[in-house]
CSV table of C-alpha atoms in Angstrom, one decimal:
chain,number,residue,atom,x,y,z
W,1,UNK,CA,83.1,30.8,-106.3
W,2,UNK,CA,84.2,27.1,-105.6
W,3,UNK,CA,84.4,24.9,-108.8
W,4,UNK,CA,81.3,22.6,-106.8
W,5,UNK,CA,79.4,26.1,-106.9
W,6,UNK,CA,80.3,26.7,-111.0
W,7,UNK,CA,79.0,23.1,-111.5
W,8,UNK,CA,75.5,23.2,-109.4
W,9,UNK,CA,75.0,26.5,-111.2
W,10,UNK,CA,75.3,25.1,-114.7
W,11,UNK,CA,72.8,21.8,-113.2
W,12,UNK,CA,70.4,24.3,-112.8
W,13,UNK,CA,70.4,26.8,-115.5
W,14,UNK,CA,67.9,25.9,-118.5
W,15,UNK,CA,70.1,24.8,-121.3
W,16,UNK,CA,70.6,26.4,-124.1
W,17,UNK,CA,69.2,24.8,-127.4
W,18,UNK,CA,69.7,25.2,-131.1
W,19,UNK,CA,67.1,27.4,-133.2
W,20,UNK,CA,65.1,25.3,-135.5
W,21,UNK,CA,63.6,26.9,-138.4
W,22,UNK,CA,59.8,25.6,-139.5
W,23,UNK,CA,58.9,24.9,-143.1
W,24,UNK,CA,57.1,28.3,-142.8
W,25,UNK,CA,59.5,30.4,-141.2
W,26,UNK,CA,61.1,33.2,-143.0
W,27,UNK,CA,65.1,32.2,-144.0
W,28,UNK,CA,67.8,34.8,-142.9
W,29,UNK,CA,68.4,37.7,-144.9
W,30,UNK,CA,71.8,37.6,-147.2
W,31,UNK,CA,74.0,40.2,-146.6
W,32,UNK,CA,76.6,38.5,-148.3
W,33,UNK,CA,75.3,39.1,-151.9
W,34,UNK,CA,77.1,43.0,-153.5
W,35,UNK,CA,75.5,43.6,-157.3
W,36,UNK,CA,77.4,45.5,-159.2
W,37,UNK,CA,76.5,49.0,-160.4
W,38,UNK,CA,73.4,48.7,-162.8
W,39,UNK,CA,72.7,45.2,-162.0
W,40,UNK,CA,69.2,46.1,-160.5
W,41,UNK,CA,67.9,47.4,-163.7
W,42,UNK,CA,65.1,45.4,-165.5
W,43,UNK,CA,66.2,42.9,-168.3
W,44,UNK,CA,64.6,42.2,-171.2
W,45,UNK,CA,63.2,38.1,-171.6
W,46,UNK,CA,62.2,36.6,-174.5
W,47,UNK,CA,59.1,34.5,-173.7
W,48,UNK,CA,57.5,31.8,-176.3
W,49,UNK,CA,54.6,30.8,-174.6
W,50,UNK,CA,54.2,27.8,-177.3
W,51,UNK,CA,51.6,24.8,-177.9
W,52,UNK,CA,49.4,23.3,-175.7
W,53,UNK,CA,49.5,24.0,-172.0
W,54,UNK,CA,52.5,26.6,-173.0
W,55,UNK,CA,50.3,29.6,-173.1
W,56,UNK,CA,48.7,28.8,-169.7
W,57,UNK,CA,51.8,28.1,-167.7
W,58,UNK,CA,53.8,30.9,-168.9
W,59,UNK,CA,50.9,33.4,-168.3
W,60,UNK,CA,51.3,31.5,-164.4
W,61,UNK,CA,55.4,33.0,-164.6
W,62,UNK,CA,53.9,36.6,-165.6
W,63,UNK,CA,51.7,36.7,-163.0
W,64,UNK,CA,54.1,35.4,-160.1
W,65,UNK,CA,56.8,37.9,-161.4
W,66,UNK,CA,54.0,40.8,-161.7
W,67,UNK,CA,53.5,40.1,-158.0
W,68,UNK,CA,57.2,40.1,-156.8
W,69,UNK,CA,58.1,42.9,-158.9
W,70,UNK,CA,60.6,40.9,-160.4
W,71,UNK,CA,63.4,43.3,-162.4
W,72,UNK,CA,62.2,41.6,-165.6
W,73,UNK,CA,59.9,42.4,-168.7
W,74,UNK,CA,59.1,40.0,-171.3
W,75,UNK,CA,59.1,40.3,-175.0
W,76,UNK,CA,56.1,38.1,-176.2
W,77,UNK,CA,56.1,35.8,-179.8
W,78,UNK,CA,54.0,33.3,-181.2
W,79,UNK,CA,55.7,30.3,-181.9
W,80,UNK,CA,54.3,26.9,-182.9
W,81,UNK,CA,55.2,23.7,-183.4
W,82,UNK,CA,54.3,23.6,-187.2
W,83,UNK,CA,56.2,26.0,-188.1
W,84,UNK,CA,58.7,25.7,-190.9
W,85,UNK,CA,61.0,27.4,-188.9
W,86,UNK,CA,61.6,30.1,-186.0
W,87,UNK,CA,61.2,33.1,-187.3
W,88,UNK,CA,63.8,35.9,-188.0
W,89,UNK,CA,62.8,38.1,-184.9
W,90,UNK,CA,62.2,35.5,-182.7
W,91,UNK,CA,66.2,34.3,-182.8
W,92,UNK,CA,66.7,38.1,-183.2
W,93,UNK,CA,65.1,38.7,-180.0
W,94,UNK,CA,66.5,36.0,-178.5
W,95,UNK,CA,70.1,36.6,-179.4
W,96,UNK,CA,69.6,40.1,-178.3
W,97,UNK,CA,68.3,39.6,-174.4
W,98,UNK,CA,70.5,36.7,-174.5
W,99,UNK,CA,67.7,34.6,-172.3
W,100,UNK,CA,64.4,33.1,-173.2
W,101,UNK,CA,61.4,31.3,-171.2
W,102,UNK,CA,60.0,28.7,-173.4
W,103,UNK,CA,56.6,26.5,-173.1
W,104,UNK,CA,56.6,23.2,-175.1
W,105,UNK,CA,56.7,23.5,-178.8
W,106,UNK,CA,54.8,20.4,-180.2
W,107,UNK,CA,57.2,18.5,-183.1
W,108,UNK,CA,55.1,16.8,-185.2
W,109,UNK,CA,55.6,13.1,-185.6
W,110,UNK,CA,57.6,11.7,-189.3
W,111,UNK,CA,57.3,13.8,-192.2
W,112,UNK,CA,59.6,16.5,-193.2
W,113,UNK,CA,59.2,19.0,-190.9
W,114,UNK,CA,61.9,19.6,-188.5
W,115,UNK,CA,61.9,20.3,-184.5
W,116,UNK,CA,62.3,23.8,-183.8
W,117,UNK,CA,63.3,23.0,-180.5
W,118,UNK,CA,66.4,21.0,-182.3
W,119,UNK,CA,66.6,23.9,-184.5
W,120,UNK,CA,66.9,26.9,-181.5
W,121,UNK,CA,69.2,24.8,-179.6
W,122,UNK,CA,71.7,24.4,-182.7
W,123,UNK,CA,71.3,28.0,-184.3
W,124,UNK,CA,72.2,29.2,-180.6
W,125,UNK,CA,74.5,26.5,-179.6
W,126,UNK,CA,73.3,25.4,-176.7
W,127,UNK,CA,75.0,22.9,-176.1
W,128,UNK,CA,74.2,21.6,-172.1
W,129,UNK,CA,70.4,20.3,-171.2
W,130,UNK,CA,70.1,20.1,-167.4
W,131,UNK,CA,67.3,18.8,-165.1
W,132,UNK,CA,67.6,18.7,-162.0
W,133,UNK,CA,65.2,16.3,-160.7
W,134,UNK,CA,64.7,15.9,-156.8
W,135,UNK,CA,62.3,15.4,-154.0
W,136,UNK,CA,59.8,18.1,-152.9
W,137,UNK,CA,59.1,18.2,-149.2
W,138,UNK,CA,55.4,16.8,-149.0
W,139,UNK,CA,54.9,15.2,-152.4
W,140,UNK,CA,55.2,11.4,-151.6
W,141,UNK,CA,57.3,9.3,-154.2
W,142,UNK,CA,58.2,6.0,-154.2
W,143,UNK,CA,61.8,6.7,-153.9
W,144,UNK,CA,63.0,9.3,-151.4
W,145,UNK,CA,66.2,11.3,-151.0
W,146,UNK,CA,66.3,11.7,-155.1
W,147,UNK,CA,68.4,14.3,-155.8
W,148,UNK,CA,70.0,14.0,-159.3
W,149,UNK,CA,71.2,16.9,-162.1
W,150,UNK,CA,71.0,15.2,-165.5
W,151,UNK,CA,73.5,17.1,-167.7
W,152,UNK,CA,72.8,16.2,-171.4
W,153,UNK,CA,74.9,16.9,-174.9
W,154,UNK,CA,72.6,19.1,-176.5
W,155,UNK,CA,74.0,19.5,-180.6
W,156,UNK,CA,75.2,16.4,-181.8
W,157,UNK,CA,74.6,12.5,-181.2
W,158,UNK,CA,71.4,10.8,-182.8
W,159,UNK,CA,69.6,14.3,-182.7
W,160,UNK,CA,72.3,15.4,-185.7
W,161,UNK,CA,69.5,15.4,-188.4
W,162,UNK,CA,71.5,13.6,-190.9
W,163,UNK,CA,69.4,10.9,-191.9
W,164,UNK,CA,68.4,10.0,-195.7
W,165,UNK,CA,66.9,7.1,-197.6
W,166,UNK,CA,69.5,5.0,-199.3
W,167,UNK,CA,67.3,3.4,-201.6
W,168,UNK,CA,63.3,2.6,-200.9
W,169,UNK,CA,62.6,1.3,-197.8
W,170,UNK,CA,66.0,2.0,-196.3
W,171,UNK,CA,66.9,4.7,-194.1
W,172,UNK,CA,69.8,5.3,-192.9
W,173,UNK,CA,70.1,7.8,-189.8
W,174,UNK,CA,74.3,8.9,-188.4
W,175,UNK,CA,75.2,9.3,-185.2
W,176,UNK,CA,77.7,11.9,-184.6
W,177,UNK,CA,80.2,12.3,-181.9
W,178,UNK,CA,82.7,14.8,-181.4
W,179,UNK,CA,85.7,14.8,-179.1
W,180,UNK,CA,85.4,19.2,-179.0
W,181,UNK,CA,81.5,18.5,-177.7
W,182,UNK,CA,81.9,15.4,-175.4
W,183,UNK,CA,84.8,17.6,-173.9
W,184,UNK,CA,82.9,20.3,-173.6
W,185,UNK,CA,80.3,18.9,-172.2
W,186,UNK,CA,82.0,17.3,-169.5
W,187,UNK,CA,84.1,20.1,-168.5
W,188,UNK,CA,80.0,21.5,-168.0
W,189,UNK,CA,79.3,18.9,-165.9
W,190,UNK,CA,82.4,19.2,-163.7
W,191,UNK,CA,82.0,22.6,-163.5
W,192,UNK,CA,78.7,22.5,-162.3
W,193,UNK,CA,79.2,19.8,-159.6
W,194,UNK,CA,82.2,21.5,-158.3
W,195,UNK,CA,80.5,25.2,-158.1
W,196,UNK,CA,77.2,23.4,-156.7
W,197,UNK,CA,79.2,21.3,-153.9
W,198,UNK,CA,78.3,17.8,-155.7
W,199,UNK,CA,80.2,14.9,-155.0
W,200,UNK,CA,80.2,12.5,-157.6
W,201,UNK,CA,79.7,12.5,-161.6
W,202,UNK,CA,78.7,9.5,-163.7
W,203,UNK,CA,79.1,9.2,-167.2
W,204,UNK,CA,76.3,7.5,-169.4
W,205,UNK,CA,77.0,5.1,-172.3
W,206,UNK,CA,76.8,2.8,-174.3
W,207,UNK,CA,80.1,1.7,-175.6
W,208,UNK,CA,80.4,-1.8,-174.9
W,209,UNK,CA,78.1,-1.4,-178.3
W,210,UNK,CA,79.3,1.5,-180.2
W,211,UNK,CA,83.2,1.7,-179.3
W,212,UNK,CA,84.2,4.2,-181.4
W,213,UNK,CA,81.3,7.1,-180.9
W,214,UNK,CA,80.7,6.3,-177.3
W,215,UNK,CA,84.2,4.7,-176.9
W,216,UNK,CA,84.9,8.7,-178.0
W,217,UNK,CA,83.1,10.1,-175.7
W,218,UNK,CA,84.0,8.7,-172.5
W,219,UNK,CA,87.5,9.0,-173.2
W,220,UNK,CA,86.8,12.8,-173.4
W,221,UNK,CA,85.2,12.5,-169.7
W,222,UNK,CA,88.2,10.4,-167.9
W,223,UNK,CA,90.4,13.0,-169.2
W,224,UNK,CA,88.6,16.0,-167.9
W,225,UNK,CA,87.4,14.0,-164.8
W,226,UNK,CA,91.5,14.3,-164.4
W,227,UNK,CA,91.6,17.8,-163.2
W,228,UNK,CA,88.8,17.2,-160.6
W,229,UNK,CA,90.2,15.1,-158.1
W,230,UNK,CA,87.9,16.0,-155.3
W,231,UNK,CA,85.1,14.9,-157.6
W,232,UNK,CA,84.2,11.1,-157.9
W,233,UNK,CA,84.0,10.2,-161.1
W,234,UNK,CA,82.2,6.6,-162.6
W,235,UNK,CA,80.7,5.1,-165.8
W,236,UNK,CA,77.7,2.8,-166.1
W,237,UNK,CA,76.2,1.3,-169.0
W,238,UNK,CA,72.8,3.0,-170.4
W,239,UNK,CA,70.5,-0.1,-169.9
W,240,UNK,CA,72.2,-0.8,-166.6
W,241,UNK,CA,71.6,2.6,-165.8
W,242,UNK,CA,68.0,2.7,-166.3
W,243,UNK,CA,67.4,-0.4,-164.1
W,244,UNK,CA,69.8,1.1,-161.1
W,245,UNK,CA,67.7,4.6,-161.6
W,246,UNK,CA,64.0,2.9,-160.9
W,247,UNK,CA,65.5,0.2,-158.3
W,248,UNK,CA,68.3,2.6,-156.6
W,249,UNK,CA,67.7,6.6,-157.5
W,250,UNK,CA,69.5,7.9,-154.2
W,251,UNK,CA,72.9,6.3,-155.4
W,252,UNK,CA,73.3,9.2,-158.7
W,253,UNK,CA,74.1,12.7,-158.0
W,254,UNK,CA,75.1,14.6,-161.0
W,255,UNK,CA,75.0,12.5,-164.4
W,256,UNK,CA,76.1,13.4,-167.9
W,257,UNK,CA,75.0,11.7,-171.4
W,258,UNK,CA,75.2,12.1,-174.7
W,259,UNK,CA,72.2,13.3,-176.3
W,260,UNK,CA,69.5,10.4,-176.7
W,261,UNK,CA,70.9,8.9,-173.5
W,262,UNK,CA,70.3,11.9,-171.7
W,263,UNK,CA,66.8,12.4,-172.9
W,264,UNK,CA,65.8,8.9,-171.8
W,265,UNK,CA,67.2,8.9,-168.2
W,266,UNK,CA,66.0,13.0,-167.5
W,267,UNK,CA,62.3,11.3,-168.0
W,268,UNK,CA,63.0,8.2,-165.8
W,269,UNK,CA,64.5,10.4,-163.3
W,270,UNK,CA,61.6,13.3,-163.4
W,271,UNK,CA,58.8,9.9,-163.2
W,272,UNK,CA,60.2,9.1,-160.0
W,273,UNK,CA,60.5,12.4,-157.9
W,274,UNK,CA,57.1,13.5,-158.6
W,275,UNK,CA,56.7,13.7,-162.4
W,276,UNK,CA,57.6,15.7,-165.3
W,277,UNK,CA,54.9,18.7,-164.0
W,278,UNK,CA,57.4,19.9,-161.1
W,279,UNK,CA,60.5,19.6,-163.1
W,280,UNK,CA,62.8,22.3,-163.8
W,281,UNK,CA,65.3,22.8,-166.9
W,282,UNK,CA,67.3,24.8,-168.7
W,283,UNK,CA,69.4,24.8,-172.0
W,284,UNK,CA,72.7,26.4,-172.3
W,285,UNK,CA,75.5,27.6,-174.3
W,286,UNK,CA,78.2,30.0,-173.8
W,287,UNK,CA,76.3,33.3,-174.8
W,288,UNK,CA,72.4,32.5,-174.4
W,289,UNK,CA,69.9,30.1,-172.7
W,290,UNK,CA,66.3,29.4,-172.9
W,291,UNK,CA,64.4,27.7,-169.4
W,292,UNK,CA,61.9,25.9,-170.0
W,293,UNK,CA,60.0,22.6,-168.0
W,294,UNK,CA,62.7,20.3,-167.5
W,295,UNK,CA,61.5,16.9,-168.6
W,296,UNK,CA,60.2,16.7,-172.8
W,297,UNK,CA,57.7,14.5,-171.9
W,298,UNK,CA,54.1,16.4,-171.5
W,299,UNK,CA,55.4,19.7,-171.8
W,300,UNK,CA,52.6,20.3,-174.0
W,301,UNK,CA,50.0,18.2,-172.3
W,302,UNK,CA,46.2,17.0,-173.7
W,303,UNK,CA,43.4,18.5,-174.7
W,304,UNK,CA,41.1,17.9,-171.7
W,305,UNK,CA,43.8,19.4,-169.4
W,306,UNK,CA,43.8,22.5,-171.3
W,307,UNK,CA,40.2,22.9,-171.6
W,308,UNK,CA,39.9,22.2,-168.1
W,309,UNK,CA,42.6,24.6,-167.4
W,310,UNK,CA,44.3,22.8,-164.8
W,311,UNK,CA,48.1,22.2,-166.2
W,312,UNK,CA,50.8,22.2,-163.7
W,313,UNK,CA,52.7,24.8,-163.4
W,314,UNK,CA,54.6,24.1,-160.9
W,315,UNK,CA,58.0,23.1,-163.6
W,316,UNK,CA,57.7,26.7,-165.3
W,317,UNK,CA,57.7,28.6,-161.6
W,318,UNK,CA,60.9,26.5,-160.7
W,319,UNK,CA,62.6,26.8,-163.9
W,320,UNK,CA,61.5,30.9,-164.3
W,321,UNK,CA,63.6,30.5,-160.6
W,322,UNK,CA,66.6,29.3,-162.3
W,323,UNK,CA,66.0,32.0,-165.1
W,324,UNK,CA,66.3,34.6,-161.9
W,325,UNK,CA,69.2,33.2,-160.6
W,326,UNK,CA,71.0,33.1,-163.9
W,327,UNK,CA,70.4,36.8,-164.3
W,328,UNK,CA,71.6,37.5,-161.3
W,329,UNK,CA,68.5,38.0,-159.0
W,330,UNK,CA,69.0,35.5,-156.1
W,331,UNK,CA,66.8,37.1,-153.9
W,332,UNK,CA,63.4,37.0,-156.0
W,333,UNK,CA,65.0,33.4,-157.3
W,334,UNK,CA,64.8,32.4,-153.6
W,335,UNK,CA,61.9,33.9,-153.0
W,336,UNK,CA,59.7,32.3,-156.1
W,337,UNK,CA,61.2,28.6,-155.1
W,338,UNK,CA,60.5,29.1,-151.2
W,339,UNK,CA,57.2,30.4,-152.5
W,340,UNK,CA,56.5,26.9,-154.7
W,341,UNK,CA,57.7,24.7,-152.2
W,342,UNK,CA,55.5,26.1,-149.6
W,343,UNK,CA,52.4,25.6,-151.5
W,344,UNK,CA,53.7,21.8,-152.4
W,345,UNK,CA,54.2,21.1,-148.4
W,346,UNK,CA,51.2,22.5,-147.5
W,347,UNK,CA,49.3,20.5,-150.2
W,348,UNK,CA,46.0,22.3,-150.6
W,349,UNK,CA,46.7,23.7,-154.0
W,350,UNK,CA,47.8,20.8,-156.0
W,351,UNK,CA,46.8,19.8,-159.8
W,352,UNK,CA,46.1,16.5,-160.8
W,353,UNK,CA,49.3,14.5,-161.5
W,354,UNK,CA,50.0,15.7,-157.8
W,355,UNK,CA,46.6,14.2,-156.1
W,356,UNK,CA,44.9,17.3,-156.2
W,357,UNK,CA,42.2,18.8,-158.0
W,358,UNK,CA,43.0,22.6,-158.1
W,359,UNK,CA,43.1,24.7,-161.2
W,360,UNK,CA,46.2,26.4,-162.6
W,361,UNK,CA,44.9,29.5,-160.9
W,362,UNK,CA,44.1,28.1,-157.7
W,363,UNK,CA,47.8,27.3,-158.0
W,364,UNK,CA,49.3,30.6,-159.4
W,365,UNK,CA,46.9,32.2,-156.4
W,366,UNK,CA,48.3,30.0,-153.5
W,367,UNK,CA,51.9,31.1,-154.9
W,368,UNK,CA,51.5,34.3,-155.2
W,369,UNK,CA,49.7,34.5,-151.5
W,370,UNK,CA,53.1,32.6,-150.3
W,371,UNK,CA,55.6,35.0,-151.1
W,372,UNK,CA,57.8,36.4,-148.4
């Protein structure tokens, strides 16, 4: 065949075009993922269903795991807010399954009773917060292309506990820094943007203020930012910081604080791609962690949202994902987020904060019909 032939032939054949996948089609199969022997058997979860909303969110987890026939069982205690503390089989059952699900636990405000969500996170040192707060395909935000991990110092900082009244009517509350902790939790944050193909971490302080605490702790972060040279590594100032993150979101990727700091920007971030409702979090130390809605603020939620029964529980579902995932289940962990993020695009099922009216049922219903 003459090389005028080859070409006319290839004028007139269709040409070939790329596959595109739909928001609805189902993803490829892994074949890439081999368990190891016994990893399909069922692990035990601790679940604290909590104040407020808790209860009716993490009864939305049970019944989207019920329905994928998720290798987990849970191991159910009342906790509250008012507690004196977490009781002995609680952190016995925790310590024991190594992983919890947690709804908000409601600290009361002054007075001398402590938070028990400061109190699990110390007795179980865990020692990294992360949210990861991003854009859902279909909810409209101000700001698009957010995509940012907030990776927060979890044991130490103002959140210490040491505070005491010097004389009356002065208090007198210490801020504690530690070069072990701001190391460690750096090398977390490196860790997690290398393993997770991120690109860039910033580090969050003040030290232009407090030079020897914060001074402290971003010294700990140039150093390990040292052995990660394929990972861009910068420092802004907290106040700066929160005016870049409501002007300019798109510019942070992953971003680690001490522990008020990081408190302050996870809530900014969560406002700003979609609210704290489709937020998902975690808290982790070297031997246990406990998932629970990413963003502190309305974890527990009002009265007339619970009466109504129509909390979102869209934060739980994504953060019971990351649970899966952690345990080693990334099939039903990519399953359960497909499954969340369809019912989000499609936008018939929404609660309130999202522009919708529907129930947390309606919601947990529209999930569970969405599975793969």
């Amino acid at each position: 065949m003459s090389r005028r032939s080859v070409q006319l032939l290839r004028h007139l054949l269709p040409k070939a075009t790329a596959p595109t996948l739909s928001p609805t089609s189902n993803p490829t199969r892994s074949v890439t993922y081999m368990p190891r022997p016994g990893d399909g058997a069922p692990r035990a979860v601790t679940l604290i269903p909590g104040d407020g909303i808790g209860p009716l969110v993490t009864n939305a987890v049970e019944q989207v795991m019920d329905a994928m026939h998720a290798p987990i069982y849970f191991e159910t205690f009342e906790v509250h807010g008012d507690m004196p503390k977490v009781p002995d089989e609680v952190m016995e059952s925790i310590k024991k399954n190594k992983v919890c699900l947690k709804g908000g636990l409601a600290t009361p405000m002054g007075g001398g009773v402590s938070s028990l969500n400061l109190q699990l996170r110390r007795e179980l040192d865990l020692y990294a917060s992360l949210v990861n707060c991003f854009n859902l395909p279909g909810l409209v935000t101000k700001h698009e292309n957010v995509d940012i991990v907030v990776i927060r110092e979890n044991t130490e900082g103002e959140y210490s506990g040491l505070e005491h009244e010097v004389i009356p009517g002065v208090v007198e509350s210490l801020k504690v820094i530690t070069k072990f902790c701001s190391e460690r939790i750096a090398r977390y944050a490196f860790e997690y943007a290398y393993l997770n193909n991120r690109k860039k971490v910033t580090a969050v302080h003040k030290a232009n203020i407090m030079k020897l605490a914060d001074g402290l702790f971003l010294e700990s972060c140039r150093e390990v930012a040292t052995n990660y040279p394929s990972i861009a590594y910068n420092e802004i100032i907290v106040d700066n910081c929160c005016m870049q993150l409501v002007s300019k979101p798109e510019q942070f990727d992953v971003m680690v604080t001490p522990n008020l700091y990081g408190n302050l920007v996870a809530n900014t971030a969560a406002g700003l791609a979609g609210g704290t409702g489709v937020m998902p979090g975690g808290n982790v130390g070297a031997d246990h962690a406990i998932f629970e809605q990413g963003a502190s603020a309305g974890n527990v939620g009002n009265q007339r949202i619970l009466d109504l029964k129509k909390a979102n529980p869209v934060a739980l579902l994504l953060s019971s994902a990351m649970m899966l995932r952690h345990l080693q289940f990334p099939s039903f962990s990519d399953r359960l987020e497909t499954a969340v993020k369809r019912v989000i695009l499609e936008g018939k099922c929404r609660t309130k904060d999202l522009g919708g009216q529907s129930t947390t049922q309606e919601v947990v219903d529209a999930v569970v019909a969405a599975l793969d």
